[in-house]
Amino acid sequence: MKPFMDENFLLDTPAAQELFHNYAEKMPILDYHCHINPQEIAENRKFDNITQVWLGGDHYKWRQMRSNGVDERYITGDAPDREKFQKWAETLEMAVGNPLYHWSHLELQRFFGYYGVLNGETAEEVWNLCNEKLQQDSMRVRSLIERSNVTLLCTTDDPVDDLKWHKVIREDDSFQVQVLPAWRPDKAMQPEKPDYPEYLKKLSAAAGMEIASFADLKKALDMRMDFFDAMGCKVSDHGLDYVMYEPASDETVETIFAKRLRGEALTAKELAQFKTAFMLYAGQRYAAHGWVMQLHYGCRRNNNSAMYAKLGPDTGYDCISNFAPADELAAFLDALNSENALPKTILYSLNPGDDELIGSLIGCFQDGSAVGKLQHGSAWWFNDNKTGMQHQMTSLANLGLLGNFVGMLTDSRSFLSYPRHEYFRRILCNLIGGWVENGEYPADMRTLEKIVKGISYNNAVRYFGFQLETK
């Protein structure tokens, strides 16, 4: 029986252990997509207790607490933090096979030096240990980022954001980690939302112009994109139900936009036409700026309407969608490519059944303009686990070039989430090491070093255009 989560955790073969410990383990982290609050970095927040760090806003944990029959008062309600932590510790006991079990214990090991097991009986011990350490300056958020060997991270920012906190961080020479904005214009392309007119007013104010037409909307977004670009932005991101493709003339799209401004509801076809026009415009502008376009899709959100009414979005009530038409995604990419305006693009589907689709489709649009111009994005959200990562990387290896993969992203709101990169790297090295041990790839350590270091860090540095490559 192997020890619990020791130095060779998830590394089943000598080759896997060599790849991880010699090449992957010490590589820096490039967190090109996360939901960390830049204000907390600028202010170098210190947390009062482990519940604030672990349970505040973490809907991954909230879902499992609900599955363990925990009352909402101890999840998102007004229960004392100590009691919330106790309920989480008791829930974790039942999480055998769940990545949260591994993530939680990796975080306890790496940040708090605790190598025991968290459960209902040890909760008091862990609570006291963590809270004592959290009072140290070495546990402020900047130190947590630096201790994790992060060189650069990209937050998630709306076009109306003034990027105030990014400016503060950039002007502070005492913090060496780059914190850059990432462009997330979802609200600008959601005319079906009741608050869309209010959002357009915010965008108008940010751009300093009135938005009375679709042409105006694009002009306002152009100005905000220029501002983001000046602040170091190199990546966009879209959260989509699926990638639509319902092309329409400029006149038709203007008519649709005017109809929405009048307060009239749009038909499903009109929505698809508007969103297609929006995404074609966006892709063209990203290509012009040299930005990477990320498309996250395949999620059905806010399924529990009663809890959505109480808590709002991103509270643990989303699921995988099984609707992602290949013909529309392919037609969208082809439309941009035909205009020589297809940017570097990363595709993520929440449905693991789409892995082979993505792997086969990206091969249709690779070219000499970039290494791995189109990417199959890292296993995302409900797939961000051992099985999901293995499947995504195996599918990519089967259908494309795993060696050019840009690797892991944190996609988290927690400053303690960086051991997830270690988790990913262990799984990566175990997968490749297994192929080496089985004679499916030679024990050519020079090439394997390049592959493992590339997927861990260097490929992303090159792909996004960050000047941070480590040899």
Short mmCIF file of C-alpha atoms in Angstrom, two decimals:
data_model
loop_
_atom_site.label_atom_id
_atom_site.label_comp_id
_atom_site.label_asym_id
_atom_site.label_seq_id
_atom_site.Cartn_x
_atom_site.Cartn_y
_atom_site.Cartn_z
CA MET A 1 0.00 0.00 0.00
CA LYS A 2 1.36 3.39 -1.00
CA PRO A 3 1.58 6.20 1.58
CA PHE A 4 -1.14 8.84 1.46
CA MET A 5 -0.22 11.65 -0.92
CA ASP A 6 3.56 11.39 -0.50
CA GLU A 7 6.22 12.81 -2.84
CA ASN A 8 5.30 10.23 -5.51
CA PHE A 9 1.56 10.79 -5.30
CA LEU A 10 -0.04 9.88 -8.67
CA LEU A 11 3.36 8.90 -10.11
CA ASP A 12 3.06 5.18 -10.75
CA THR A 13 6.29 4.44 -12.61
CA PRO A 14 9.98 5.35 -12.35
CA ALA A 15 9.69 7.27 -15.63
CA ALA A 16 6.77 9.30 -14.29
CA GLN A 17 8.69 10.12 -11.12
CA GLU A 18 11.74 11.21 -13.09
CA LEU A 19 9.72 13.42 -15.42
CA PHE A 20 7.91 15.12 -12.57
CA HIS A 21 10.73 15.60 -10.07
CA ASN A 22 13.42 16.51 -12.62
CA TYR A 23 11.40 18.61 -15.05
CA ALA A 24 7.86 19.58 -14.07
CA GLU A 25 7.98 20.12 -10.33
CA LYS A 26 10.08 23.29 -10.25
CA MET A 27 8.69 25.00 -13.34
CA PRO A 28 7.01 28.38 -12.76
CA ILE A 29 3.27 28.88 -13.18
CA LEU A 30 1.67 31.01 -15.87
CA ASP A 31 -1.95 31.43 -14.81
CA TYR A 32 -3.46 32.69 -18.06
CA HIS A 33 -7.08 32.39 -16.89
CA CYS A 34 -8.36 32.92 -13.36
CA HIS A 35 -11.05 34.79 -11.45
CA ILE A 36 -8.85 36.25 -8.72
CA ASN A 37 -9.83 39.72 -7.53
CA PRO A 38 -7.07 42.21 -8.50
CA GLN A 39 -8.12 44.53 -5.67
CA GLU A 40 -7.12 41.88 -3.14
CA ILE A 41 -3.70 41.64 -4.79
CA ALA A 42 -3.28 45.42 -4.86
CA GLU A 43 -4.24 45.71 -1.19
CA ASN A 44 -2.26 42.56 -0.27
CA ARG A 45 -5.17 41.14 1.68
CA LYS A 46 -4.66 39.13 4.85
CA PHE A 47 -7.39 36.56 5.59
CA ASP A 48 -8.83 36.22 9.06
CA ASN A 49 -9.37 32.47 8.91
CA ILE A 50 -9.28 29.42 6.67
CA THR A 51 -13.03 29.55 5.98
CA GLN A 52 -12.61 32.91 4.24
CA VAL A 53 -9.91 31.45 2.00
CA TRP A 54 -11.51 28.08 1.32
CA LEU A 55 -15.27 28.53 1.36
CA GLY A 56 -15.85 32.13 0.36
CA GLY A 57 -17.17 31.96 -3.20
CA ASP A 58 -16.04 28.37 -3.84
CA HIS A 59 -19.09 26.76 -5.43
CA TYR A 60 -17.09 23.56 -6.03
CA LYS A 61 -17.11 22.98 -2.26
CA TRP A 62 -20.66 24.32 -1.84
CA ARG A 63 -22.05 21.66 -4.20
CA GLN A 64 -20.46 18.85 -2.20
CA MET A 65 -21.62 20.26 1.13
CA ARG A 66 -25.18 20.29 -0.21
CA SER A 67 -24.68 16.71 -1.39
CA ASN A 68 -23.74 15.85 2.20
CA GLY A 69 -27.03 17.27 3.48
CA VAL A 70 -25.52 20.43 4.96
CA ASP A 71 -28.01 23.22 5.58
CA GLU A 72 -27.49 26.32 3.41
CA ARG A 73 -26.87 28.38 6.54
CA TYR A 74 -23.47 26.67 6.85
CA ILE A 75 -22.66 27.15 3.16
CA THR A 76 -23.68 30.62 2.00
CA GLY A 77 -25.59 31.69 5.10
CA ASP A 78 -24.77 33.46 8.35
CA ALA A 79 -23.37 30.55 10.39
CA PRO A 80 -20.06 31.28 12.20
CA ASP A 81 -16.96 30.57 10.13
CA ARG A 82 -15.79 27.89 12.56
CA GLU A 83 -19.05 25.97 12.12
CA LYS A 84 -18.86 26.30 8.33
CA PHE A 85 -15.36 24.86 8.40
CA GLN A 86 -16.54 21.95 10.54
CA LYS A 87 -19.27 21.13 8.02
CA TRP A 88 -16.72 21.24 5.21
CA ALA A 89 -14.32 18.93 7.09
CA GLU A 90 -17.14 16.43 7.67
CA THR A 91 -18.09 16.61 4.00
CA LEU A 92 -14.53 16.03 2.87
CA GLU A 93 -14.52 12.64 4.63
CA MET A 94 -17.10 11.44 2.10
CA ALA A 95 -15.24 12.83 -0.95
CA VAL A 96 -13.30 9.68 -1.80
CA GLY A 97 -12.27 9.88 -5.48
CA ASN A 98 -13.18 13.57 -5.72
CA PRO A 99 -10.47 16.04 -6.81
CA LEU A 100 -11.47 18.34 -3.94
CA TYR A 101 -10.05 15.75 -1.57
CA HIS A 102 -6.68 15.93 -3.28
CA TRP A 103 -6.70 19.70 -3.83
CA SER A 104 -7.59 20.37 -0.19
CA HIS A 105 -4.81 18.19 1.15
CA LEU A 106 -2.26 19.53 -1.33
CA GLU A 107 -3.11 23.04 -0.16
CA LEU A 108 -2.77 22.01 3.48
CA GLN A 109 0.61 20.44 2.75
CA ARG A 110 2.07 23.18 0.57
CA PHE A 111 0.84 26.29 2.39
CA PHE A 112 0.34 25.14 5.98
CA GLY A 113 2.79 22.26 6.38
CA TYR A 114 -0.01 19.92 7.49
CA TYR A 115 0.49 16.32 6.29
CA GLY A 116 -2.32 14.75 8.23
CA VAL A 117 -5.90 14.09 7.13
CA LEU A 118 -8.68 16.64 7.44
CA ASN A 119 -11.97 15.22 8.74
CA GLY A 120 -14.56 15.98 11.37
CA GLU A 121 -12.29 14.85 14.21
CA THR A 122 -9.21 16.81 13.11
CA ALA A 123 -11.11 19.95 12.11
CA GLU A 124 -10.27 21.80 15.34
CA GLU A 125 -6.56 21.04 14.99
CA VAL A 126 -6.47 22.13 11.36
CA TRP A 127 -8.58 25.23 12.07
CA ASN A 128 -6.17 26.41 14.74
CA LEU A 129 -3.05 25.60 12.72
CA CYS A 130 -4.26 27.34 9.57
CA ASN A 131 -5.57 30.41 11.35
CA GLU A 132 -2.33 30.87 13.25
CA LYS A 133 -0.33 30.74 10.03
CA LEU A 134 -2.76 33.04 8.21
CA GLN A 135 -1.83 35.84 10.59
CA GLN A 136 1.74 35.81 9.30
CA ASP A 137 2.74 38.28 6.59
CA SER A 138 4.00 35.31 4.56
CA MET A 139 0.35 34.32 4.12
CA ARG A 140 -0.84 37.58 2.60
CA VAL A 141 -2.08 37.15 -0.95
CA ARG A 142 1.04 38.49 -2.67
CA SER A 143 3.24 36.10 -0.76
CA LEU A 144 0.91 33.21 -1.58
CA ILE A 145 1.28 34.02 -5.28
CA GLU A 146 5.04 34.40 -5.07
CA ARG A 147 5.49 31.24 -2.99
CA SER A 148 3.56 29.37 -5.67
CA ASN A 149 6.20 30.42 -8.23
CA VAL A 150 3.69 32.34 -10.35
CA THR A 151 5.31 34.68 -12.86
CA LEU A 152 2.15 36.11 -14.43
CA LEU A 153 -1.59 35.83 -14.01
CA CYS A 154 -4.52 37.09 -16.05
CA THR A 155 -7.70 38.11 -14.27
CA THR A 156 -11.16 38.20 -15.87
CA ASP A 157 -12.41 41.71 -16.63
CA ASP A 158 -15.44 43.32 -18.23
CA PRO A 159 -14.97 45.97 -20.97
CA VAL A 160 -16.46 48.59 -18.63
CA ASP A 161 -13.81 47.94 -15.95
CA ASP A 162 -11.50 50.89 -15.33
CA LEU A 163 -8.64 48.47 -14.44
CA LYS A 164 -7.83 50.70 -11.47
CA TRP A 165 -6.32 47.90 -9.44
CA HIS A 166 -4.23 46.64 -12.34
CA LYS A 167 -2.70 50.12 -12.56
CA VAL A 168 -1.92 50.09 -8.85
CA ILE A 169 -0.21 46.71 -9.11
CA ARG A 170 1.74 47.66 -12.23
CA GLU A 171 3.09 50.81 -10.56
CA ASP A 172 4.17 48.94 -7.42
CA ASP A 173 7.78 47.85 -7.90
CA SER A 174 7.72 45.77 -4.72
CA PHE A 175 5.63 43.05 -6.42
CA GLN A 176 7.33 41.33 -9.33
CA VAL A 177 4.47 39.13 -10.56
CA GLN A 178 2.69 40.55 -13.60
CA VAL A 179 -1.08 40.88 -13.17
CA LEU A 180 -2.74 41.53 -16.52
CA PRO A 181 -6.38 41.97 -17.50
CA ALA A 182 -8.22 39.53 -19.74
CA TRP A 183 -11.11 40.72 -21.89
CA ARG A 184 -14.48 39.10 -20.99
CA PRO A 185 -17.26 40.82 -23.00
CA ASP A 186 -20.11 38.40 -22.24
CA LYS A 187 -22.49 41.10 -21.02
CA ALA A 188 -22.06 43.09 -24.22
CA MET A 189 -23.38 40.21 -26.33
CA GLN A 190 -26.36 39.19 -24.18
CA PRO A 191 -29.30 41.30 -25.40
CA GLU A 192 -31.67 38.67 -24.01
CA LYS A 193 -30.81 39.79 -20.48
CA PRO A 194 -33.32 42.18 -18.85
CA ASP A 195 -30.51 44.50 -17.70
CA TYR A 196 -28.91 44.82 -21.14
CA PRO A 197 -29.95 48.50 -21.60
CA GLU A 198 -28.38 49.33 -18.23
CA TYR A 199 -25.19 47.58 -19.26
CA LEU A 200 -25.04 49.57 -22.50
CA LYS A 201 -25.23 52.77 -20.44
CA LYS A 202 -22.20 51.65 -18.43
CA LEU A 203 -20.33 50.80 -21.61
CA SER A 204 -21.28 54.17 -23.12
CA ALA A 205 -19.90 55.94 -20.07
CA ALA A 206 -16.68 53.92 -20.12
CA ALA A 207 -16.13 54.62 -23.83
CA GLY A 208 -17.29 58.24 -23.63
CA MET A 209 -19.80 57.91 -26.44
CA GLU A 210 -23.46 57.15 -27.01
CA ILE A 211 -24.39 53.67 -28.20
CA ALA A 212 -27.39 53.94 -30.50
CA SER A 213 -26.55 51.27 -33.09
CA PHE A 214 -24.61 48.07 -33.52
CA ALA A 215 -21.92 50.08 -35.29
CA ASP A 216 -21.71 52.26 -32.18
CA LEU A 217 -21.43 49.19 -29.99
CA LYS A 218 -18.48 47.95 -32.01
CA LYS A 219 -16.84 51.37 -31.93
CA ALA A 220 -17.23 51.58 -28.14
CA LEU A 221 -15.77 48.10 -27.73
CA ASP A 222 -12.89 49.04 -30.06
CA MET A 223 -11.98 51.92 -27.77
CA ARG A 224 -12.15 49.77 -24.67
CA MET A 225 -10.12 47.06 -26.40
CA ASP A 226 -7.43 49.62 -27.19
CA PHE A 227 -7.38 50.56 -23.50
CA PHE A 228 -7.09 46.94 -22.40
CA ASP A 229 -4.33 46.39 -24.94
CA ALA A 230 -2.38 49.33 -23.53
CA MET A 231 -2.73 47.71 -20.09
CA GLY A 232 -1.03 44.56 -21.34
CA CYS A 233 -4.06 42.43 -22.25
CA LYS A 234 -3.23 39.59 -24.63
CA VAL A 235 -6.18 37.26 -24.14
CA SER A 236 -9.96 37.33 -24.45
CA ASP A 237 -12.49 34.88 -23.09
CA HIS A 238 -16.13 34.12 -23.84
CA GLY A 239 -18.57 32.09 -21.81
CA LEU A 240 -21.04 30.70 -24.34
CA ASP A 241 -23.91 28.24 -24.34
CA TYR A 242 -22.41 27.04 -27.61
CA VAL A 243 -20.72 28.64 -30.62
CA MET A 244 -23.54 29.86 -32.85
CA TYR A 245 -23.31 30.52 -36.56
CA GLU A 246 -26.30 32.25 -38.11
CA PRO A 247 -24.83 34.92 -40.43
CA ALA A 248 -26.87 37.96 -41.40
CA SER A 249 -26.32 41.20 -43.29
CA ASP A 250 -25.17 44.34 -41.51
CA GLU A 251 -28.59 45.85 -42.13
CA THR A 252 -30.33 42.90 -40.49
CA VAL A 253 -28.10 43.06 -37.43
CA GLU A 254 -28.72 46.80 -37.09
CA THR A 255 -32.45 46.16 -37.25
CA ILE A 256 -32.16 43.53 -34.53
CA PHE A 257 -30.14 45.86 -32.31
CA ALA A 258 -32.61 48.71 -32.81
CA LYS A 259 -35.46 46.37 -31.92
CA ARG A 260 -33.78 45.50 -28.63
CA LEU A 261 -33.13 49.19 -27.86
CA ARG A 262 -36.86 49.78 -28.24
CA GLY A 263 -37.44 47.22 -25.50
CA GLU A 264 -38.83 44.52 -27.77
CA ALA A 265 -38.01 40.84 -27.25
CA LEU A 266 -35.84 39.13 -29.84
CA THR A 267 -36.62 35.81 -31.47
CA ALA A 268 -34.24 32.87 -31.15
CA LYS A 269 -33.10 33.40 -34.72
CA GLU A 270 -32.49 37.10 -34.15
CA LEU A 271 -30.44 36.33 -31.05
CA ALA A 272 -28.35 33.85 -33.01
CA GLN A 273 -27.81 36.37 -35.80
CA PHE A 274 -26.78 39.08 -33.35
CA LYS A 275 -24.39 36.82 -31.44
CA THR A 276 -22.87 35.51 -34.65
CA ALA A 277 -22.21 39.05 -35.84
CA PHE A 278 -20.77 39.95 -32.45
CA MET A 279 -18.40 36.98 -32.36
CA LEU A 280 -17.24 37.48 -35.96
CA TYR A 281 -16.46 41.10 -35.13
CA ALA A 282 -14.69 40.06 -31.93
CA GLY A 283 -12.56 37.41 -33.62
CA GLN A 284 -11.46 39.87 -36.29
CA ARG A 285 -10.44 42.43 -33.67
CA TYR A 286 -8.56 39.85 -31.61
CA ALA A 287 -6.62 38.82 -34.70
CA ALA A 288 -5.77 42.46 -35.38
CA HIS A 289 -4.55 42.95 -31.80
CA GLY A 290 -2.67 39.65 -31.72
CA TRP A 291 -4.81 38.42 -28.82
CA VAL A 292 -5.72 34.84 -28.05
CA MET A 293 -9.45 34.01 -28.20
CA GLN A 294 -10.74 31.56 -25.57
CA LEU A 295 -14.18 30.00 -26.08
CA HIS A 296 -15.70 28.25 -23.07
CA TYR A 297 -18.97 26.52 -23.91
CA GLY A 298 -21.15 23.53 -23.14
CA CYS A 299 -22.51 24.69 -19.77
CA ARG A 300 -26.17 24.85 -18.81
CA ARG A 301 -26.32 27.47 -16.08
CA ASN A 302 -28.59 28.31 -13.14
CA ASN A 303 -30.67 25.14 -13.25
CA ASN A 304 -32.15 25.56 -9.76
CA SER A 305 -34.36 28.59 -10.32
CA ALA A 306 -35.39 28.89 -6.67
CA MET A 307 -31.78 29.05 -5.48
CA TYR A 308 -30.81 31.31 -8.35
CA ALA A 309 -33.43 33.77 -7.15
CA LYS A 310 -31.86 33.68 -3.66
CA LEU A 311 -28.15 33.55 -4.43
CA GLY A 312 -27.65 34.59 -8.06
CA PRO A 313 -25.22 33.04 -10.59
CA ASP A 314 -22.02 31.07 -9.93
CA THR A 315 -23.29 29.49 -6.74
CA GLY A 316 -23.14 25.81 -7.66
CA TYR A 317 -26.23 25.17 -9.78
CA ASP A 318 -24.72 24.68 -13.24
CA CYS A 319 -24.28 21.44 -15.19
CA ILE A 320 -22.86 20.01 -18.39
CA SER A 321 -24.79 20.69 -21.59
CA ASN A 322 -25.05 18.10 -24.35
CA PHE A 323 -25.72 20.61 -27.12
CA ALA A 324 -22.71 21.81 -29.09
CA PRO A 325 -23.35 21.59 -32.85
CA ALA A 326 -20.12 20.83 -34.70
CA ASP A 327 -21.31 22.35 -37.95
CA GLU A 328 -21.83 25.79 -36.39
CA LEU A 329 -18.49 25.79 -34.58
CA ALA A 330 -16.71 24.68 -37.75
CA ALA A 331 -18.53 27.26 -39.87
CA PHE A 332 -17.66 30.04 -37.42
CA LEU A 333 -13.95 29.20 -37.45
CA ASP A 334 -14.03 28.84 -41.23
CA ALA A 335 -15.70 32.24 -41.68
CA LEU A 336 -12.90 33.95 -39.75
CA ASN A 337 -10.22 31.89 -41.46
CA SER A 338 -11.60 32.73 -44.90
CA GLU A 339 -11.07 36.42 -44.10
CA ASN A 340 -7.55 35.76 -42.80
CA ALA A 341 -8.89 36.89 -39.41
CA LEU A 342 -8.81 33.73 -37.29
CA PRO A 343 -6.86 34.53 -34.11
CA LYS A 344 -5.03 32.00 -32.00
CA THR A 345 -7.94 30.17 -30.39
CA ILE A 346 -8.44 27.84 -27.44
CA LEU A 347 -11.59 25.72 -27.36
CA TYR A 348 -13.00 24.35 -24.09
CA SER A 349 -16.16 22.30 -23.87
CA LEU A 350 -17.65 21.36 -20.53
CA ASN A 351 -18.90 18.17 -22.14
CA PRO A 352 -16.06 15.59 -22.23
CA GLY A 353 -17.89 13.93 -25.09
CA ASP A 354 -16.70 16.84 -27.23
CA ASP A 355 -13.00 16.09 -26.72
CA GLU A 356 -12.59 14.15 -29.96
CA LEU A 357 -14.64 16.71 -31.88
CA ILE A 358 -12.36 19.50 -30.73
CA GLY A 359 -9.24 17.44 -31.35
CA SER A 360 -10.25 16.68 -34.92
CA LEU A 361 -11.59 20.17 -35.69
CA ILE A 362 -8.57 22.17 -34.57
CA GLY A 363 -6.44 20.21 -37.03
CA CYS A 364 -8.46 21.75 -39.87
CA PHE A 365 -7.21 25.26 -39.11
CA GLN A 366 -3.59 24.84 -38.02
CA ASP A 367 -1.06 26.71 -40.13
CA GLY A 368 2.44 28.14 -40.12
CA SER A 369 1.48 31.39 -38.39
CA ALA A 370 1.84 29.89 -34.90
CA VAL A 371 2.83 26.65 -33.20
CA GLY A 372 -0.43 25.03 -32.19
CA LYS A 373 -2.48 28.01 -33.36
CA LEU A 374 -5.70 26.28 -32.32
CA GLN A 375 -5.65 24.57 -28.95
CA HIS A 376 -7.79 22.01 -27.19
CA GLY A 377 -8.14 23.71 -23.83
CA SER A 378 -7.33 22.05 -20.54
CA ALA A 379 -10.01 19.88 -18.91
CA TRP A 380 -12.43 22.42 -17.51
CA TRP A 381 -14.64 22.65 -14.41
CA PHE A 382 -16.48 19.33 -14.01
CA ASN A 383 -13.67 17.70 -16.01
CA ASP A 384 -10.91 19.24 -13.89
CA ASN A 385 -10.07 15.91 -12.26
CA LYS A 386 -7.78 12.95 -12.81
CA THR A 387 -10.11 11.15 -15.21
CA GLY A 388 -11.01 14.30 -17.13
CA MET A 389 -7.40 15.42 -17.51
CA GLN A 390 -6.28 11.99 -18.65
CA HIS A 391 -9.07 11.84 -21.22
CA GLN A 392 -8.47 15.34 -22.55
CA MET A 393 -4.72 14.86 -22.90
CA THR A 394 -5.06 11.37 -24.35
CA SER A 395 -7.57 12.63 -26.89
CA LEU A 396 -5.27 15.50 -27.81
CA ALA A 397 -2.33 13.10 -28.13
CA ASN A 398 -4.37 10.78 -30.33
CA LEU A 399 -5.57 13.49 -32.70
CA GLY A 400 -2.98 16.25 -32.51
CA LEU A 401 0.32 17.20 -30.88
CA LEU A 402 0.24 16.93 -27.11
CA GLY A 403 3.77 18.35 -27.01
CA ASN A 404 2.45 21.75 -28.15
CA PHE A 405 -0.33 21.89 -25.52
CA VAL A 406 -0.47 25.15 -23.51
CA GLY A 407 -1.34 23.26 -20.34
CA MET A 408 -3.13 24.09 -17.13
CA LEU A 409 -5.09 27.15 -16.05
CA THR A 410 -6.33 27.78 -12.52
CA ASP A 411 -9.83 29.14 -13.33
CA SER A 412 -10.28 29.85 -9.62
CA ARG A 413 -11.15 32.66 -7.22
CA SER A 414 -8.89 31.28 -4.48
CA PHE A 415 -5.29 32.27 -3.82
CA LEU A 416 -4.66 28.77 -2.47
CA SER A 417 -5.54 27.06 -5.76
CA TYR A 418 -2.08 26.91 -7.28
CA PRO A 419 -1.34 23.34 -6.14
CA ARG A 420 -3.85 22.39 -8.85
CA HIS A 421 -0.99 22.99 -11.27
CA GLU A 422 1.06 20.45 -9.36
CA TYR A 423 -1.88 18.04 -9.52
CA PHE A 424 -2.09 18.54 -13.28
CA ARG A 425 1.66 18.10 -13.75
CA ARG A 426 1.68 14.86 -11.77
CA ILE A 427 -1.11 13.49 -13.96
CA LEU A 428 0.69 14.70 -17.10
CA CYS A 429 3.97 13.05 -16.10
CA ASN A 430 2.24 9.85 -15.09
CA LEU A 431 0.49 9.69 -18.47
CA ILE A 432 3.65 10.29 -20.49
CA GLY A 433 5.75 8.17 -18.14
CA GLY A 434 3.37 5.27 -18.65
CA TRP A 435 3.87 5.49 -22.42
CA VAL A 436 7.65 5.49 -21.91
CA GLU A 437 7.56 2.52 -19.54
CA ASN A 438 5.36 0.65 -22.00
CA GLY A 439 7.77 1.23 -24.88
CA GLU A 440 5.35 3.53 -26.70
CA TYR A 441 7.76 6.47 -26.61
CA PRO A 442 11.56 6.28 -26.21
CA ALA A 443 13.27 7.23 -22.95
CA ASP A 444 14.76 10.22 -24.75
CA MET A 445 15.08 12.53 -21.75
CA ARG A 446 16.26 15.49 -23.81
CA THR A 447 13.05 15.52 -25.82
CA LEU A 448 10.88 14.53 -22.86
CA GLU A 449 12.30 17.43 -20.85
CA LYS A 450 11.33 19.82 -23.64
CA ILE A 451 7.81 18.35 -23.81
CA VAL A 452 7.16 18.35 -20.06
CA LYS A 453 8.60 21.81 -19.45
CA GLY A 454 6.71 23.08 -22.47
CA ILE A 455 3.32 21.82 -21.35
CA SER A 456 4.01 22.94 -17.78
CA TYR A 457 4.99 26.49 -18.69
CA ASN A 458 7.05 27.36 -21.77
CA ASN A 459 4.39 26.63 -24.40
CA ALA A 460 1.98 29.10 -22.79
CA VAL A 461 4.67 31.77 -22.56
CA ARG A 462 5.32 31.44 -26.28
CA TYR A 463 1.68 31.05 -27.30
CA PHE A 464 0.36 34.13 -25.51
CA GLY A 465 3.40 36.23 -26.36
CA PHE A 466 4.61 36.80 -22.80
CA GLN A 467 8.35 37.46 -22.53
CA LEU A 468 8.94 35.06 -19.65
CA GLU A 469 10.32 31.86 -21.15
CA THR A 470 12.42 29.77 -18.77
CA LYS A 471 15.11 27.41 -20.06
#
